[in-house]
CSV table of C-alpha atoms in Angstrom, one decimal:
chain,number,residue,atom,x,y,z
A,131,MET,CA,146.1,251.7,160.9
A,132,ALA,CA,148.6,248.9,160.3
A,133,ALA,CA,148.6,248.2,164.0
A,134,ASP,CA,144.8,248.1,164.0
A,135,ARG,CA,144.8,245.6,161.2
A,136,GLN,CA,147.4,243.5,162.8
A,137,SER,CA,145.5,243.4,166.1
A,138,GLN,CA,142.3,242.3,164.2
A,139,GLU,CA,144.1,239.6,162.2
A,140,LEU,CA,146.3,238.1,164.9
A,141,PRO,CA,145.3,236.5,168.2
A,142,THR,CA,146.4,238.1,171.4
A,143,ASP,CA,149.2,236.6,173.6
A,144,LYS,CA,146.5,235.3,176.0
A,145,GLN,CA,144.6,233.7,173.2
A,146,SER,CA,147.7,232.2,171.7
A,147,ALA,CA,148.7,230.7,175.0
A,148,GLU,CA,145.3,229.0,175.3
A,149,GLU,CA,145.1,227.6,171.8
A,150,PRO,CA,146.8,224.4,170.7
A,151,ARG,CA,150.0,224.7,168.7
A,152,GLY,CA,151.8,222.8,166.0
A,153,LEU,CA,150.0,219.8,164.5
A,154,ALA,CA,147.1,220.1,167.0
A,155,ARG,CA,146.4,223.6,165.8
A,156,ILE,CA,146.6,222.6,162.1
A,157,LEU,CA,144.2,219.7,162.7
A,158,ARG,CA,141.8,222.0,164.5
A,159,ILE,CA,141.6,224.6,161.8
A,160,ALA,CA,142.0,222.4,158.8
A,161,GLY,CA,139.5,223.4,156.1
A,162,PRO,CA,139.5,224.9,152.6
A,163,GLY,CA,143.3,225.4,152.6
A,164,VAL,CA,144.1,221.8,153.3
A,165,ILE,CA,141.4,220.7,150.9
A,166,THR,CA,142.9,223.0,148.2
A,167,GLY,CA,146.3,221.3,148.8
A,168,GLY,CA,144.8,217.9,148.4
A,169,ALA,CA,142.7,218.8,145.3
A,170,ASP,CA,145.8,220.3,143.7
A,171,ASN,CA,147.2,216.8,143.3
A,172,ASP,CA,144.3,215.4,141.3
A,173,PRO,CA,144.7,212.4,138.9
A,174,ALA,CA,145.5,214.8,136.1
A,175,GLY,CA,148.2,216.4,138.3
A,176,ILE,CA,149.5,213.0,139.4
A,177,ALA,CA,149.8,212.0,135.7
A,178,THR,CA,151.6,215.2,134.9
A,179,TYR,CA,154.0,214.8,137.8
A,180,SER,CA,154.5,211.1,136.7
A,181,THR,CA,155.1,212.1,133.1
A,182,ILE,CA,157.6,214.7,134.2
A,183,GLY,CA,159.4,212.3,136.5
A,184,ALA,CA,159.6,209.6,133.8
A,185,SER,CA,160.7,212.0,131.0
A,186,THR,CA,163.0,214.5,132.8
A,187,GLY,CA,164.0,212.6,136.0
A,188,PHE,CA,164.7,214.9,138.9
A,189,GLY,CA,165.2,217.9,136.5
A,190,GLN,CA,162.1,219.8,137.6
A,191,LEU,CA,162.0,219.2,141.4
A,192,TRP,CA,163.4,222.7,141.9
A,193,LEU,CA,160.2,224.2,140.5
A,194,LEU,CA,158.2,222.7,143.4
A,195,LEU,CA,160.6,224.4,145.8
A,196,VAL,CA,160.2,227.7,144.0
A,197,SER,CA,156.4,227.4,143.6
A,198,THR,CA,155.6,226.6,147.3
A,199,PRO,CA,155.9,230.2,148.7
A,200,LEU,CA,154.3,231.6,145.6
A,201,LEU,CA,151.4,229.2,146.0
A,202,ILE,CA,150.9,230.2,149.6
A,203,ALA,CA,150.9,233.9,148.6
A,204,VAL,CA,148.5,233.3,145.7
A,205,GLN,CA,146.0,231.2,147.7
A,206,GLY,CA,146.4,233.5,150.6
A,207,THR,CA,145.3,236.4,148.4
A,208,ALA,CA,142.3,234.4,147.2
A,209,ALA,CA,141.4,233.6,150.8
A,210,ARG,CA,141.7,237.3,151.8
A,211,LEU,CA,139.4,238.3,149.0
A,212,GLY,CA,136.8,235.8,150.2
A,213,ASP,CA,137.2,236.6,153.9
A,214,VAL,CA,136.9,240.4,153.4
A,215,THR,CA,134.4,240.9,150.6
A,216,LYS,CA,132.3,237.8,151.1
A,217,LEU,CA,132.1,237.4,147.3
A,218,GLY,CA,133.5,234.8,145.0
A,219,LEU,CA,136.4,235.5,142.6
A,220,ALA,CA,134.3,235.4,139.5
A,221,GLU,CA,131.8,237.9,141.1
A,222,LEU,CA,134.7,240.2,141.9
A,223,ILE,CA,136.3,240.0,138.4
A,224,ARG,CA,132.9,240.8,136.8
A,225,SER,CA,132.0,243.6,139.2
A,226,GLN,CA,135.5,245.2,139.2
A,227,PHE,CA,136.8,244.6,135.7
A,228,GLY,CA,133.6,244.2,133.6
A,229,ARG,CA,132.2,241.3,131.5
A,230,LYS,CA,134.6,241.8,128.7
A,231,ILE,CA,137.4,240.5,130.9
A,232,ALA,CA,135.3,238.2,133.1
A,233,PHE,CA,133.7,236.2,130.3
A,234,PRO,CA,136.9,235.1,128.4
A,235,VAL,CA,138.7,234.3,131.7
A,236,ALA,CA,135.7,232.2,132.9
A,237,LEU,CA,135.4,230.4,129.5
A,238,LEU,CA,139.0,229.3,129.5
A,239,ALA,CA,138.8,228.2,133.1
A,240,VAL,CA,135.7,226.2,132.5
A,241,VAL,CA,137.1,224.5,129.4
A,242,ALA,CA,140.2,223.5,131.4
A,243,ASN,CA,138.1,222.3,134.3
A,244,ILE,CA,135.9,220.1,132.2
A,245,ALA,CA,138.8,218.6,130.3
A,246,THR,CA,140.4,217.8,133.7
A,247,ILE,CA,137.3,216.2,135.0
A,248,GLY,CA,137.1,213.9,132.0
A,249,ALA,CA,140.8,213.0,132.3
A,250,ASP,CA,140.5,212.4,136.0
A,251,LEU,CA,137.5,210.1,135.5
A,252,VAL,CA,139.4,208.0,133.0
A,253,ALA,CA,142.4,207.9,135.4
A,254,MET,CA,140.3,206.6,138.2
A,255,ALA,CA,138.5,204.1,136.0
A,256,ALA,CA,141.8,202.9,134.6
A,257,VAL,CA,143.2,202.3,138.0
A,258,LEU,CA,140.1,200.3,139.0
A,259,GLN,CA,140.6,198.3,135.8
A,260,LEU,CA,144.2,197.7,136.8
A,261,LEU,CA,143.2,196.4,140.2
A,262,THR,CA,140.1,194.4,139.2
A,263,HIS,CA,140.7,193.5,135.5
A,264,VAL,CA,137.2,194.8,134.7
A,265,LYS,CA,136.9,197.2,131.7
A,266,LEU,CA,137.2,200.9,132.8
A,267,LEU,CA,134.1,201.9,131.0
A,268,TYR,CA,132.0,200.1,133.6
A,269,PHE,CA,133.4,202.3,136.4
A,270,ILE,CA,132.9,205.8,134.9
A,271,VAL,CA,129.1,206.2,135.5
A,272,PRO,CA,129.1,204.7,139.0
A,273,LEU,CA,132.0,206.9,140.0
A,274,ILE,CA,130.3,210.1,138.8
A,275,VAL,CA,127.0,209.1,140.4
A,276,VAL,CA,128.6,208.7,143.8
A,277,MET,CA,130.5,212.0,143.6
A,278,GLY,CA,127.5,213.8,142.1
A,279,TYR,CA,125.3,212.7,145.0
A,280,ILE,CA,127.7,213.8,147.7
A,281,THR,CA,128.4,217.1,146.0
A,282,ILE,CA,124.8,218.1,145.1
A,283,PHE,CA,122.8,216.6,148.0
A,284,GLN,CA,125.1,217.1,151.0
A,285,ASP,CA,125.8,220.4,152.8
A,286,PHE,CA,129.1,222.1,152.8
A,287,LYS,CA,130.3,220.9,156.2
A,288,THR,CA,129.6,217.2,155.3
A,289,VAL,CA,131.4,217.6,152.0
A,290,GLU,CA,134.3,219.3,153.7
A,291,LYS,CA,134.7,216.5,156.3
A,292,LEU,CA,134.7,213.9,153.6
A,293,MET,CA,137.3,215.8,151.7
A,294,LEU,CA,139.6,216.3,154.7
A,295,TRP,CA,139.6,212.5,155.3
A,296,LEU,CA,140.5,211.9,151.7
A,297,VAL,CA,143.6,214.1,152.0
A,298,VAL,CA,145.2,211.5,154.2
A,299,VAL,CA,145.3,209.1,151.2
A,300,PHE,CA,148.1,211.2,149.7
A,301,LEU,CA,150.6,209.9,152.3
A,302,THR,CA,150.7,206.8,150.1
A,303,TYR,CA,153.0,208.7,147.7
A,304,VAL,CA,155.6,209.3,150.4
A,305,VAL,CA,155.7,205.6,150.9
A,306,ALA,CA,156.0,205.0,147.1
A,307,GLY,CA,158.8,207.5,147.0
A,308,PHE,CA,160.9,205.6,149.6
A,309,LEU,CA,160.1,202.2,148.0
A,310,SER,CA,161.6,203.5,144.8
A,311,HIS,CA,165.0,203.8,146.5
A,312,PRO,CA,166.1,207.1,145.0
A,313,ASP,CA,169.6,208.6,145.0
A,314,TRP,CA,168.9,211.2,147.7
A,315,GLY,CA,172.1,213.1,146.8
A,316,LYS,CA,170.9,213.7,143.2
A,317,VAL,CA,167.4,214.5,144.6
A,318,LEU,CA,168.7,217.2,146.9
A,319,THR,CA,171.1,218.6,144.2
A,320,SER,CA,168.4,218.8,141.6
A,321,THR,CA,166.1,220.5,144.2
A,322,VAL,CA,168.5,223.4,144.9
A,323,ILE,CA,170.4,223.7,141.6
A,324,PRO,CA,168.1,223.9,138.6
A,325,PRO,CA,169.3,221.5,135.8
A,326,ILE,CA,167.5,223.3,133.0
A,327,THR,CA,167.4,221.7,129.5
A,328,PRO,CA,166.5,224.1,126.6
A,329,SER,CA,163.9,222.0,124.8
A,330,ILE,CA,160.2,222.0,124.0
A,331,SER,CA,159.6,218.9,126.1
A,332,TYR,CA,161.3,220.5,129.1
A,333,PHE,CA,159.5,223.8,128.9
A,334,THR,CA,156.1,222.1,128.1
A,335,GLY,CA,156.6,220.0,131.2
A,336,ALA,CA,157.6,223.1,133.3
A,337,VAL,CA,154.4,224.9,132.2
A,338,ALA,CA,152.3,221.9,132.8
A,339,LEU,CA,153.9,221.4,136.3
A,340,LEU,CA,153.3,225.1,137.2
A,341,GLY,CA,149.8,224.9,135.7
A,342,THR,CA,148.9,221.9,137.8
A,343,THR,CA,150.5,223.4,140.9
A,344,ILE,CA,149.3,227.0,140.7
A,345,THR,CA,145.9,226.1,139.4
A,346,PRO,CA,143.1,228.6,138.4
A,347,TYR,CA,140.2,226.4,139.6
A,348,LEU,CA,141.7,226.4,143.1
A,349,PHE,CA,141.6,230.2,143.2
A,350,TYR,CA,137.9,230.2,142.6
A,351,TRP,CA,137.4,227.3,145.1
A,352,GLN,CA,139.5,229.0,147.8
A,353,THR,CA,137.7,232.4,147.6
A,354,ALA,CA,134.2,230.9,147.7
A,355,ALA,CA,135.0,228.2,150.3
A,356,GLU,CA,136.2,230.9,152.7
A,357,ARG,CA,132.7,232.4,152.5
A,358,GLU,CA,131.2,228.9,152.9
A,359,GLU,CA,133.5,228.3,155.9
A,360,ARG,CA,132.3,231.7,157.4
A,361,ARG,CA,135.8,232.7,158.4
A,362,GLY,CA,136.1,236.4,158.6
A,363,VAL,CA,139.0,238.8,158.9
A,364,GLU,CA,139.3,238.1,162.7
A,365,GLN,CA,140.3,234.5,161.9
A,366,MET,CA,142.8,235.4,159.2
A,367,SER,CA,145.7,233.9,161.2
A,368,ASP,CA,143.9,230.6,161.2
A,369,THR,CA,143.2,231.0,157.4
A,370,TYR,CA,146.9,231.4,156.6
A,371,THR,CA,147.9,228.5,158.8
A,372,ASP,CA,145.4,226.3,157.0
A,373,ILE,CA,146.6,227.5,153.6
A,374,ALA,CA,150.3,227.2,154.3
A,375,SER,CA,149.8,223.7,155.7
A,376,GLY,CA,147.8,222.7,152.6
A,377,MET,CA,150.3,224.1,150.1
A,378,VAL,CA,153.4,222.6,151.8
A,379,PHE,CA,151.6,219.2,152.0
A,380,SER,CA,150.5,219.5,148.3
A,381,ASN,CA,154.0,220.2,146.9
A,382,LEU,CA,155.6,217.6,149.2
A,383,ILE,CA,153.3,214.9,147.8
A,384,ALA,CA,154.1,216.2,144.2
A,385,TYR,CA,157.8,216.0,145.1
A,386,PHE,CA,157.5,212.3,146.1
A,387,ILE,CA,155.5,211.4,143.0
A,388,ILE,CA,158.2,212.8,140.8
A,389,ILE,CA,160.9,211.1,142.9
A,390,SER,CA,159.1,207.7,142.7
A,391,THR,CA,158.8,207.8,138.9
A,392,ALA,CA,162.2,209.5,138.2
A,393,SER,CA,164.0,206.8,140.3
A,394,THR,CA,162.4,204.0,138.4
A,395,LEU,CA,160.9,204.8,135.1
A,396,TYR,CA,163.3,207.5,134.0
A,397,LEU,CA,166.3,205.4,134.8
A,398,HIS,CA,164.9,202.5,132.8
A,399,HIS,CA,163.7,204.7,129.9
A,400,LYS,CA,160.0,203.8,130.5
A,401,SER,CA,157.7,206.5,129.3
A,402,VAL,CA,154.2,206.9,130.7
A,403,GLN,CA,151.2,208.8,129.6
A,404,THR,CA,148.7,208.3,132.4
A,405,ALA,CA,148.7,207.9,136.1
A,406,ALA,CA,147.6,204.3,135.7
A,407,ASP,CA,150.5,203.7,133.4
A,408,ALA,CA,152.8,205.0,136.1
A,409,ALA,CA,151.2,202.7,138.7
A,410,ARG,CA,151.5,199.7,136.5
A,411,ALA,CA,155.1,200.5,135.4
A,412,LEU,CA,156.3,200.9,139.0
A,413,GLN,CA,155.8,197.2,139.8
A,414,PRO,CA,158.9,195.7,138.2
A,415,PHE,CA,161.2,198.2,139.9
A,416,ALA,CA,159.5,199.0,143.2
A,417,GLY,CA,157.3,196.0,143.8
A,418,HIS,CA,153.6,195.1,143.7
A,419,PHE,CA,152.9,197.0,146.9
A,420,ALA,CA,154.2,200.3,145.3
A,421,THR,CA,151.7,199.8,142.5
A,422,ILE,CA,148.8,199.2,144.9
A,423,ILE,CA,149.5,202.3,147.0
A,424,PHE,CA,150.1,204.4,144.0
A,425,SER,CA,146.7,203.3,142.7
A,426,ILE,CA,145.0,204.0,146.0
A,427,GLY,CA,146.4,207.5,145.9
A,428,ILE,CA,145.0,208.1,142.4
A,429,LEU,CA,141.5,206.9,143.5
A,430,GLY,CA,141.5,209.1,146.6
A,431,SER,CA,142.7,212.1,144.7
A,432,GLY,CA,140.0,211.8,142.1
A,433,LEU,CA,137.3,211.4,144.8
A,434,LEU,CA,138.6,214.7,146.2
A,435,ALA,CA,139.4,216.6,143.1
A,436,ILE,CA,136.4,216.0,140.8
A,437,PRO,CA,133.9,217.5,143.3
A,438,VAL,CA,136.2,220.5,143.8
A,439,LEU,CA,136.6,220.9,140.0
A,440,SER,CA,132.8,220.7,139.5
A,441,ILE,CA,132.0,223.0,142.4
A,442,SER,CA,134.6,225.6,141.3
A,443,THR,CA,133.0,225.4,137.8
A,444,GLY,CA,129.7,226.2,139.4
A,445,TYR,CA,131.3,229.2,141.2
A,446,ILE,CA,132.9,230.4,138.0
A,447,VAL,CA,129.8,230.3,135.9
A,448,SER,CA,127.4,231.5,138.6
A,449,GLY,CA,129.6,234.3,139.7
A,450,THR,CA,130.2,235.5,136.1
A,451,LEU,CA,126.5,235.5,135.3
A,452,GLY,CA,125.4,236.9,138.7
A,453,TRP,CA,123.4,233.8,139.8
A,454,ARG,CA,122.8,232.6,143.4
A,455,MET,CA,125.4,230.1,144.5
A,456,GLY,CA,126.8,228.2,147.4
A,457,LEU,CA,126.9,224.7,148.9
A,458,GLY,CA,125.1,226.2,151.9
A,459,ARG,CA,122.0,226.7,149.7
A,460,GLN,CA,119.5,224.0,148.8
A,461,ALA,CA,119.4,223.1,145.1
A,462,TYR,CA,116.0,224.7,144.6
A,463,THR,CA,117.3,228.1,145.9
A,464,ALA,CA,120.4,228.0,143.6
A,465,PRO,CA,119.2,226.0,140.5
A,466,GLY,CA,121.7,227.5,138.1
A,467,PHE,CA,124.7,226.8,140.4
A,468,TYR,CA,123.8,223.1,141.0
A,469,THR,CA,122.9,222.7,137.3
A,470,VAL,CA,126.3,223.8,136.3
A,471,ILE,CA,127.9,221.4,138.7
A,472,ALA,CA,125.9,218.5,137.3
A,473,LEU,CA,126.6,219.6,133.7
A,474,ALA,CA,130.3,219.8,134.4
A,475,MET,CA,130.3,216.3,135.7
A,476,LEU,CA,128.2,215.0,132.7
A,477,ALA,CA,130.5,216.8,130.3
A,478,GLY,CA,133.4,215.0,132.0
A,479,VAL,CA,131.7,211.7,131.5
A,480,GLU,CA,131.1,212.5,127.8
A,481,LEU,CA,134.8,213.2,127.4
A,482,ALA,CA,135.7,210.0,129.3
A,483,ILE,CA,133.6,207.7,127.2
A,484,THR,CA,134.0,209.2,123.7
A,485,GLY,CA,136.9,208.9,121.3
A,486,ILE,CA,138.6,212.1,122.6
A,487,ASN,CA,142.1,211.3,123.7
A,488,PRO,CA,142.0,211.6,127.5
A,489,ILE,CA,145.8,211.7,127.6
A,490,LYS,CA,145.9,214.8,125.5
A,491,ALA,CA,142.9,216.3,127.3
A,492,LEU,CA,144.7,215.7,130.6
A,493,PHE,CA,148.1,217.1,129.7
A,494,TYR,CA,147.0,220.1,127.7
A,495,SER,CA,144.4,221.1,130.2
A,496,GLN,CA,147.3,221.5,132.6
A,497,VAL,CA,149.2,223.6,129.9
A,498,LEU,CA,146.0,225.7,129.4
A,499,ASP,CA,145.9,226.2,133.2
A,500,GLY,CA,149.5,227.3,133.1
A,501,LEU,CA,148.8,229.8,130.3
A,502,ILE,CA,145.7,231.5,132.0
A,503,ALA,CA,147.0,231.3,135.5
A,504,PRO,CA,149.2,234.5,135.3
A,505,ILE,CA,146.3,236.5,134.1
A,506,ILE,CA,144.0,235.4,136.9
A,507,VAL,CA,146.7,235.8,139.5
A,508,ALA,CA,147.4,239.4,138.3
A,509,LEU,CA,143.7,240.2,138.5
A,510,MET,CA,143.6,238.8,142.1
A,511,VAL,CA,146.7,240.9,143.2
A,512,VAL,CA,145.1,244.0,141.8
A,513,LEU,CA,141.8,243.3,143.5
A,514,ALA,CA,143.4,242.6,146.8
A,515,SER,CA,145.4,245.9,146.6
A,516,ARG,CA,142.3,248.1,146.1
A,517,LYS,CA,141.6,250.0,149.3
A,518,ALA,CA,138.1,250.9,148.0
A,519,LEU,CA,137.3,247.2,147.9
A,520,MET,CA,139.3,245.8,150.8
A,521,GLY,CA,139.5,248.8,153.3
A,522,VAL,CA,142.2,248.3,155.9
A,523,TYR,CA,142.5,244.6,154.9
A,524,VAL,CA,144.4,245.2,151.6
A,525,SER,CA,147.0,242.6,150.9
A,526,SER,CA,150.2,242.6,152.8
A,527,ARG,CA,153.5,243.5,151.2
A,528,TRP,CA,154.7,239.8,151.1
A,529,GLU,CA,151.4,238.8,149.5
A,530,LYS,CA,151.9,241.4,146.8
A,531,ILE,CA,155.5,240.4,146.2
A,532,GLY,CA,154.6,236.7,146.2
A,533,GLY,CA,151.6,237.3,143.9
A,534,TRP,CA,153.6,239.3,141.3
A,535,ALA,CA,156.5,236.9,141.6
A,536,GLY,CA,154.0,234.1,140.7
A,537,VAL,CA,152.8,236.1,137.7
A,538,LEU,CA,156.4,236.6,136.6
A,539,VAL,CA,157.4,232.9,137.0
A,540,LEU,CA,154.3,231.7,135.2
A,541,THR,CA,154.8,234.2,132.4
A,542,LEU,CA,158.4,233.4,132.0
A,543,ALA,CA,157.6,229.7,131.7
A,544,ASP,CA,154.9,230.4,129.1
A,545,CYS,CA,157.3,232.6,127.1
A,546,ALA,CA,160.0,229.9,127.2
A,547,LEU,CA,157.5,227.4,125.9
A,548,LEU,CA,156.3,229.6,123.1
A,549,TYR,CA,159.9,230.5,122.2
A,550,SER,CA,160.9,226.9,122.0
A,551,ILE,CA,157.9,226.1,119.8
A,552,VAL,CA,158.6,229.1,117.4
A,553,THR,CA,162.4,228.3,117.2
A,554,GLY,CA,161.7,224.6,116.8
A,555,GLY,CA,163.7,223.5,119.9
A,556,GLY,CA,164.0,219.8,120.5
């Protein structure tokens, strides 16, 4: 049976010989996995990484190394669920665990998504204000109109192509990292030897980092996007190459964001609260060019992440309530799905233009993601292990190990944060 499954998942030697390899193969099959990796570094995530770099230096780089294989395993499990069942994650949770579990999980995920959309919008508008000296409020509505039009009125393939082009923008952070002239010896040491500091700020940052890296909305996106992509179990090898490439790229970019802010802002005791703050603060230490490319990265990340956040919110609500959904459908055939997408964007606008503190919404949305992520990952691992649901395509041993390891790491980080709060750690 295992041999049968392997033969269905992996290409034959003849097929492998005929197919492109290396970067050419990655470019050929780039899709939901690469988009997931790009969307993982949204403006809220960039602000979180920037805040962590400015406040703890290189102290949490090791978490990115640890989280990379876990992230691949978790997103691989999400993709497997979509490829095999042809259902979204919210649908699977509702049908397999019941509404008593599905509704609270969906509610928390939607709240975190909307808070993140609002924070992302403010971050994008603030960067445009930094570059143009025009008040950020004038940019919020035009930004959401453009993204709303593309998301709601274009088909999946068009949206996917635009998102894949936006992923390239993240390479600007690699350039910013080198412009900051880091101490590479300290960078490498901190990456492999965890310099843990027992304090509330350290553990809050760790939970936020893990929450913005192993992110619930991306589980929903990945599962549903696999169905939209129409990749079945016979293409699972391509799926995993796509996912692994996206996750490695995602954490590599996060790595350089932390390096760039730790090498400049942390050393000069400059605190930041937003991604725009980080872009502005880099200028005295890394030059005006670093500020510009950091800003371009924020804009590109928002144009990619806000549609993914909105779409995943549509998948979450529609799947939980049993509505028709999918970017492959016209709006009139899935009105609930597209209405939720529009309302999620409008709610984000409301958060962005009201007196709600976008900085707190941004950071604590990531903490909320970190708190609910282990629950959702645990549900995914259980689902992917059910033979009645998955047949011969139940999750592999490494996926199970990686999935449960992800649950353990996220839970330990959450417990460490709660313990620090209760005991009044510094």
